[in-house]
Coordinates of C-alpha atoms and ligand atoms in Angstrom, one line a residue:
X936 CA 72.3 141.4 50.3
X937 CA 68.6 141.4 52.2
X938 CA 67.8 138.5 54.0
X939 CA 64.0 137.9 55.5
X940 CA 64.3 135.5 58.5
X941 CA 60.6 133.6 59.1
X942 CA 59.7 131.8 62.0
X943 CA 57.0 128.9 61.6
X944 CA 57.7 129.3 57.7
X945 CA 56.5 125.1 57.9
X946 CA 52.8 126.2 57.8
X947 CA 50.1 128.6 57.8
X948 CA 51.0 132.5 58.6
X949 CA 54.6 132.2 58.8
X950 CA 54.3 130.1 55.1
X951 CA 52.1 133.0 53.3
X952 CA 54.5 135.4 55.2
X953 CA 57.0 134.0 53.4
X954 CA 55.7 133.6 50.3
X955 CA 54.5 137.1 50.2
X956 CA 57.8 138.9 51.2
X957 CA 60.0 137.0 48.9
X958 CA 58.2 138.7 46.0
X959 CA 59.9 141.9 47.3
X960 CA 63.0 142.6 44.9
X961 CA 64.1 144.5 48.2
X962 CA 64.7 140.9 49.7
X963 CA 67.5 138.5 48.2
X964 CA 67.4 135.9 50.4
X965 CA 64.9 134.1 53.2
X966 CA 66.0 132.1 56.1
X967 CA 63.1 129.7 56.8
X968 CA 62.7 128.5 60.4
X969 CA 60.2 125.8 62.5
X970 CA 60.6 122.1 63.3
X971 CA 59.8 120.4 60.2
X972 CA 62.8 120.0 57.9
X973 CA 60.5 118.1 55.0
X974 CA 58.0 121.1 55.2
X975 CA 60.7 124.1 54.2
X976 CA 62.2 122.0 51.8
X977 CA 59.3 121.9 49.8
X978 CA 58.2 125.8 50.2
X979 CA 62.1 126.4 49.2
X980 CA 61.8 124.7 45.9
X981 CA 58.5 126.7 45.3
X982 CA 60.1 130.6 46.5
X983 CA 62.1 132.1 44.0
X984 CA 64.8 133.1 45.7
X985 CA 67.9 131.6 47.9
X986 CA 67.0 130.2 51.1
X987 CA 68.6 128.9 54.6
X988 CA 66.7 125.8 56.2
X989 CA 67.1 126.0 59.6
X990 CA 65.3 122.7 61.3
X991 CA 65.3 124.4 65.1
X992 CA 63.1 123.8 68.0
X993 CA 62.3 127.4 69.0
X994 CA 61.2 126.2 73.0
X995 CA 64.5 124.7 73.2
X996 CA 67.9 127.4 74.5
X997 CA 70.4 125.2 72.3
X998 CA 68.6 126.4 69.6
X999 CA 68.0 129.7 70.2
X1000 CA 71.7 129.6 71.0
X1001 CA 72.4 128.1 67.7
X1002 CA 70.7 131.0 65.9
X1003 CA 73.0 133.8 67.4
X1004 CA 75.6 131.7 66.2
X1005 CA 74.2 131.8 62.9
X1006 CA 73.7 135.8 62.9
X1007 CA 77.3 136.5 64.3
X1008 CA 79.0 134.1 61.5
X1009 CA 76.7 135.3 58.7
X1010 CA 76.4 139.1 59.2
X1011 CA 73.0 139.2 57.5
X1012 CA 71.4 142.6 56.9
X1013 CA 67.9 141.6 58.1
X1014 CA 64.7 143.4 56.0
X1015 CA 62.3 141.2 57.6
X1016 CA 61.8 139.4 60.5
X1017 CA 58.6 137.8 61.0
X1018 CA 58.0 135.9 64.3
X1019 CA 54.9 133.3 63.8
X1020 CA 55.6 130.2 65.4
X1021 CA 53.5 129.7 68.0
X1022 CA 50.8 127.1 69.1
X1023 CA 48.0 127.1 71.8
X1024 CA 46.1 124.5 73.8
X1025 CA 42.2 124.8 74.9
X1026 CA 40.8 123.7 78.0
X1027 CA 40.0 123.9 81.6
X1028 CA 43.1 124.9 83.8
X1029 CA 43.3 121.4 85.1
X1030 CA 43.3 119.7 81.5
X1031 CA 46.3 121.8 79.9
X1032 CA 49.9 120.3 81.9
X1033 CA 51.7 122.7 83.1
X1034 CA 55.0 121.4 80.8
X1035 CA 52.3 122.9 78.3
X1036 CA 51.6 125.8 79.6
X1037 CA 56.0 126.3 79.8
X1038 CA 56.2 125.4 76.5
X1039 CA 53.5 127.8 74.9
X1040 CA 55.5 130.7 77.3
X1041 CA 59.0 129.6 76.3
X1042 CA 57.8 129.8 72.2
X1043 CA 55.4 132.6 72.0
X1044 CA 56.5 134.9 74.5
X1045 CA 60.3 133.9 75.1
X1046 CA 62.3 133.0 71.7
X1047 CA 59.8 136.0 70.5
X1048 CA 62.0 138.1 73.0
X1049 CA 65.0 136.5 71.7
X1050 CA 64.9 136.7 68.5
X1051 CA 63.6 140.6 68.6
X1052 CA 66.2 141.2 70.4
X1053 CA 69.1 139.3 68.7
X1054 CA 68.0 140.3 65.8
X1055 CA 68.1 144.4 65.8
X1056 CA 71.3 144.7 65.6
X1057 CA 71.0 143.3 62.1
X1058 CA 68.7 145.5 61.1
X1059 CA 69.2 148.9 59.7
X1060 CA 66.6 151.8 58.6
X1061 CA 63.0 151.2 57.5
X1062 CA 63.7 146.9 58.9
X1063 CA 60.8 145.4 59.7
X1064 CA 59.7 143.4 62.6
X1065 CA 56.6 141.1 62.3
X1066 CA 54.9 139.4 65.8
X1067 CA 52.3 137.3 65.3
X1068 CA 49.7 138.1 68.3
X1069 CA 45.9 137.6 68.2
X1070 CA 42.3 139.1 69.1
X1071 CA 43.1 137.2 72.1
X1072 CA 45.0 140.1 73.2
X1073 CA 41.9 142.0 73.1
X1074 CA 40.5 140.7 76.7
X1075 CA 41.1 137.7 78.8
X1076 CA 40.1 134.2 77.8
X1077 CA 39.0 131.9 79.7
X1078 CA 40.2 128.2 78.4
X1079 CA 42.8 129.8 76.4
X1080 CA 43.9 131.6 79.4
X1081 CA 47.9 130.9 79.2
X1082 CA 47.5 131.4 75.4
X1083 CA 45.7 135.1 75.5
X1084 CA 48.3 135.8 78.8
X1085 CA 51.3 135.1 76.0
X1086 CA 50.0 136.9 72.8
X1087 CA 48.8 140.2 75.2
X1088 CA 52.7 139.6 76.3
X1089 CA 53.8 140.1 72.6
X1090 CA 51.5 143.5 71.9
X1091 CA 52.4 145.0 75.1
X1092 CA 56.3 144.3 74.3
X1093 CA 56.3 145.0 70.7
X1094 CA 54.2 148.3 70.6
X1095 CA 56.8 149.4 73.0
X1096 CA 59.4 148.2 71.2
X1097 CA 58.0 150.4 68.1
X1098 CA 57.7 153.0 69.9
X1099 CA 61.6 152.7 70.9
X1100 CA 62.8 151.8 67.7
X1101 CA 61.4 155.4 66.2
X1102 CA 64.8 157.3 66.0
X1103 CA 66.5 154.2 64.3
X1104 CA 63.3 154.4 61.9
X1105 CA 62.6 150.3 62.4
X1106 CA 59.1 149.7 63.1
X1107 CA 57.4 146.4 65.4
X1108 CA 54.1 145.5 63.4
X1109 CA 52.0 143.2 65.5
X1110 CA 49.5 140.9 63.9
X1111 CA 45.8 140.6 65.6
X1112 CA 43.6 138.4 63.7
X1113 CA 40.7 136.4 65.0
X1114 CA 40.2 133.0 64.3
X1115 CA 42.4 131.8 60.8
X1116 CA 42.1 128.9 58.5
X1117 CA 45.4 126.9 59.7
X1118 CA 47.0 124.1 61.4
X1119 CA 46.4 125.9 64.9
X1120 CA 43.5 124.1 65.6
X1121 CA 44.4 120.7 65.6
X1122 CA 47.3 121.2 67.8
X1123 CA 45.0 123.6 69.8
X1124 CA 42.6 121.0 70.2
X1125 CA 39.6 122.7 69.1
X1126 CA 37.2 121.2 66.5
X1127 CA 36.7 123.2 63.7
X1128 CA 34.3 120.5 62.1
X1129 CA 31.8 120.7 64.6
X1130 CA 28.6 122.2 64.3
X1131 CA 28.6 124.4 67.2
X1132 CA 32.4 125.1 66.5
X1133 CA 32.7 128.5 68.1
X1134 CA 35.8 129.3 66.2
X1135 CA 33.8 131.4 63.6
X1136 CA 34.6 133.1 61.4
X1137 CA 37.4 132.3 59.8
X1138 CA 39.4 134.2 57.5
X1139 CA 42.2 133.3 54.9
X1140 CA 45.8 133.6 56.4
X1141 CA 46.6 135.0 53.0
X1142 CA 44.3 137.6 53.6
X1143 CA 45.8 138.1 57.2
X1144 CA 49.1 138.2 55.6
X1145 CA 48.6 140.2 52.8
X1146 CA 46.8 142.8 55.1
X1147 CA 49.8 142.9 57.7
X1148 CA 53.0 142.7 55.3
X1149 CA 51.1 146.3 53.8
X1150 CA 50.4 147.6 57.2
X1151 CA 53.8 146.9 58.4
X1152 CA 55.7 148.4 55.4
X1153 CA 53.5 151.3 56.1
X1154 CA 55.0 151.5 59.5
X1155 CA 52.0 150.6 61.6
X1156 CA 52.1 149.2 65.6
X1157 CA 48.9 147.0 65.0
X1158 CA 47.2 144.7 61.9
X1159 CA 43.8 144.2 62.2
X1160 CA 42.1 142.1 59.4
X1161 CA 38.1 142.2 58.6
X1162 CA 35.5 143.9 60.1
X1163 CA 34.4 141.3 62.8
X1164 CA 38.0 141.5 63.8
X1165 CA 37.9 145.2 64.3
X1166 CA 34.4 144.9 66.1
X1167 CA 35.6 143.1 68.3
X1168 CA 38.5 145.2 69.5
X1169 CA 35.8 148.2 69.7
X1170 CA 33.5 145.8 71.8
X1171 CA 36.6 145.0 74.0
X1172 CA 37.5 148.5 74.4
X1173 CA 33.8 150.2 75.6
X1174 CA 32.4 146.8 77.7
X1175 CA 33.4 145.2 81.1
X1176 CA 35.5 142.5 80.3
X1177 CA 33.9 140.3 82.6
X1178 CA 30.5 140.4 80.2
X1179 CA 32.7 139.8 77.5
X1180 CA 34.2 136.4 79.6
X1181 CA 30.9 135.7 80.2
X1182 CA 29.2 135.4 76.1
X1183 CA 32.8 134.0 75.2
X1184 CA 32.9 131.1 78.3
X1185 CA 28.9 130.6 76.8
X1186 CA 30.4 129.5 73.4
X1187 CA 33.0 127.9 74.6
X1188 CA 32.2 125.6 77.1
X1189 CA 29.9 123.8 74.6
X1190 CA 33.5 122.3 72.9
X1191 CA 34.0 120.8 76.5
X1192 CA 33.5 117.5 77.8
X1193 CA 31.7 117.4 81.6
X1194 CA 35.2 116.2 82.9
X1195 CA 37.1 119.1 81.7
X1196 CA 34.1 121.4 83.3
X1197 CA 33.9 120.0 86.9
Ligands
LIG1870 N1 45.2 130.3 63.3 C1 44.7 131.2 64.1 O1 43.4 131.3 64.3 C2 45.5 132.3 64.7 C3 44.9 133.4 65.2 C4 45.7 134.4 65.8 C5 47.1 134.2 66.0 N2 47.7 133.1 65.5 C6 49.1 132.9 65.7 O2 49.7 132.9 64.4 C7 51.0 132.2 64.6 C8 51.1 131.1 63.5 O3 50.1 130.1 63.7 P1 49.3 129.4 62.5 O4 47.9 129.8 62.7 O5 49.9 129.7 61.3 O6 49.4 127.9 63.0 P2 50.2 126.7 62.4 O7 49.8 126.4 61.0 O8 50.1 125.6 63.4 O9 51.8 127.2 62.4 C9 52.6 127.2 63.5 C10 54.0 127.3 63.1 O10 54.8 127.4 64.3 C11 55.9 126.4 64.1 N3 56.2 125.9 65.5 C12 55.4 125.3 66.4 N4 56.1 124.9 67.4 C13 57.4 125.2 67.2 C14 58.7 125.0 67.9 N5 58.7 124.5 69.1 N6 59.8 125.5 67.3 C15 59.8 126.1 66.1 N7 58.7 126.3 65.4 C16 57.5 125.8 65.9 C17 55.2 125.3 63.3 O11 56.3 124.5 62.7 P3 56.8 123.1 63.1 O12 55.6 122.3 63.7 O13 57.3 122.5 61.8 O14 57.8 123.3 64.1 C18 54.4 126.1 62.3 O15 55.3 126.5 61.2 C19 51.0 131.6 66.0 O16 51.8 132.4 66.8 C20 49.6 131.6 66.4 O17 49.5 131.8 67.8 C21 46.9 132.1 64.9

């Protein structure tokens, strides 16, 4: 019996993640993870197949606690494992708290750790690990600056982490899209709805999704989706970072008030 375990399974990625891998007959059960208990309810009655709620605050250690638990009294064989809760905050370094800044380290970087980790030794030949990064791993951002820091945390770990995992034949996809059409924003605090929004474009997370569940059966490190996406990277690769700071801090300054500037 397979189980695929999904983090942030309440919304956005991690919900298309898991509607997309339990289509595989490979997979016999899902284990659906994030905050909202109402949320995974209602994407369990629409999945076909078996599912464990587990209402868990991923920034909190009882929880992560309370998830080895689970994995030591189950047993599961593990297929998937798709790591997409997350969240970011925009804004000047004196407008994001630092509680925020802890709490955006302790769910994308740390219970990303955690649950890699804990995990593996569920996982037998050809599992697959799924990390949700971002082009923000591409170069340094300012007003997403702890937000980039975490997500260039996740590719740096997890494409070593692939590369380790070779002679057990289990393989750490990380997931790089640009901006996607999501809750993120509102929690972000960025306006999609105004004009000189500079979170353009934006692509489908079913799209993203499809895209990285292929690239990771296929056993690849990275998932880039659409051509801007992949320009980017290129751009970030052959140009001084700082120029690329420089157009991106242009965009994005005009979502700041004067306060948050000064
Ligand atoms: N949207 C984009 O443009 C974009 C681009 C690149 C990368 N990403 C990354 O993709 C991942 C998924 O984000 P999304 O775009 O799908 O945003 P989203 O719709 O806001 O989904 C975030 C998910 O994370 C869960 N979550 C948040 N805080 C949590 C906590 N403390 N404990 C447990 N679960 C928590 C949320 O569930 P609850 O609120 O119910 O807990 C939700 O299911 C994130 O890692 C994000 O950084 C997003």
């Amino acid at each position: 019996m397979s189980v695929a375990i999904i983090t942030g399974a309440s919304s956005g990625l991690g919900m298309d993640f898991a509607k997309a891998i339990a289509k595989k007959p490979e997979v016999d059960s899902l284990w659906l993870i994030a905050r909202r208990t109402e949320r995974l309810e209602a994407l369990q009655k629409e999945l076909q197949k078996p599912c464990k709620i587990l209402p868990l605050d991923l920034s909190k250690a009882a929880s992560l606690e309370e998830y080895q638990k689970l994995l030591q009294s189950e047993n599961p064989e593990v297929s998937y494992l798709v790591n997409a809760a997350g969240f970011g905050k925009f804004g000047s370094y004196h407008s994001v708290p630092v509680e925020t800044a802890f709490n955006m380290i302790d769910l994308n970087v740390k219970a990303l750790v955690f649950f890699s980790q804990n995990t593996l030794p569920f996982m037998k030949e050809n599992g697959r690990i799924i990390q949700m990064g971002s082009a923000s791993t591409y170069n340094p951002l300012p007003y997403l600056n702890v937000y980039a820091a975490t997500k260039s945390f996740v590719k740096v770990y997890s494409r070593a982490l692939h590369r380790e995992l070779k002679p057990r034949k289990i393989t750490v996809t990380t997931v790089c899209p640009g901006w996607v059409q999501t809750e993120f924003f509102s929690r972000a605090d960025i306006d999609t709805n105004s004009k000189k929004s500079f979170a353009k474009p934006m692509v489908s997370s079913v799209d993203v999704v499809k895209k990285a569940v292929r690239d990771a059966d296929r056993g690849k490190d990275i998932s880039m989706y659409g051509l801007f996406n992949k320009t980017h990277h290129f751009l970030a690769k052959i140009l001084p970072h700082r120029l690329i700071m420089r157009l991106w801090m242009g965009m994005a300054k005009k979502e700041l008030s004067d306060d948050e500037l000064n």
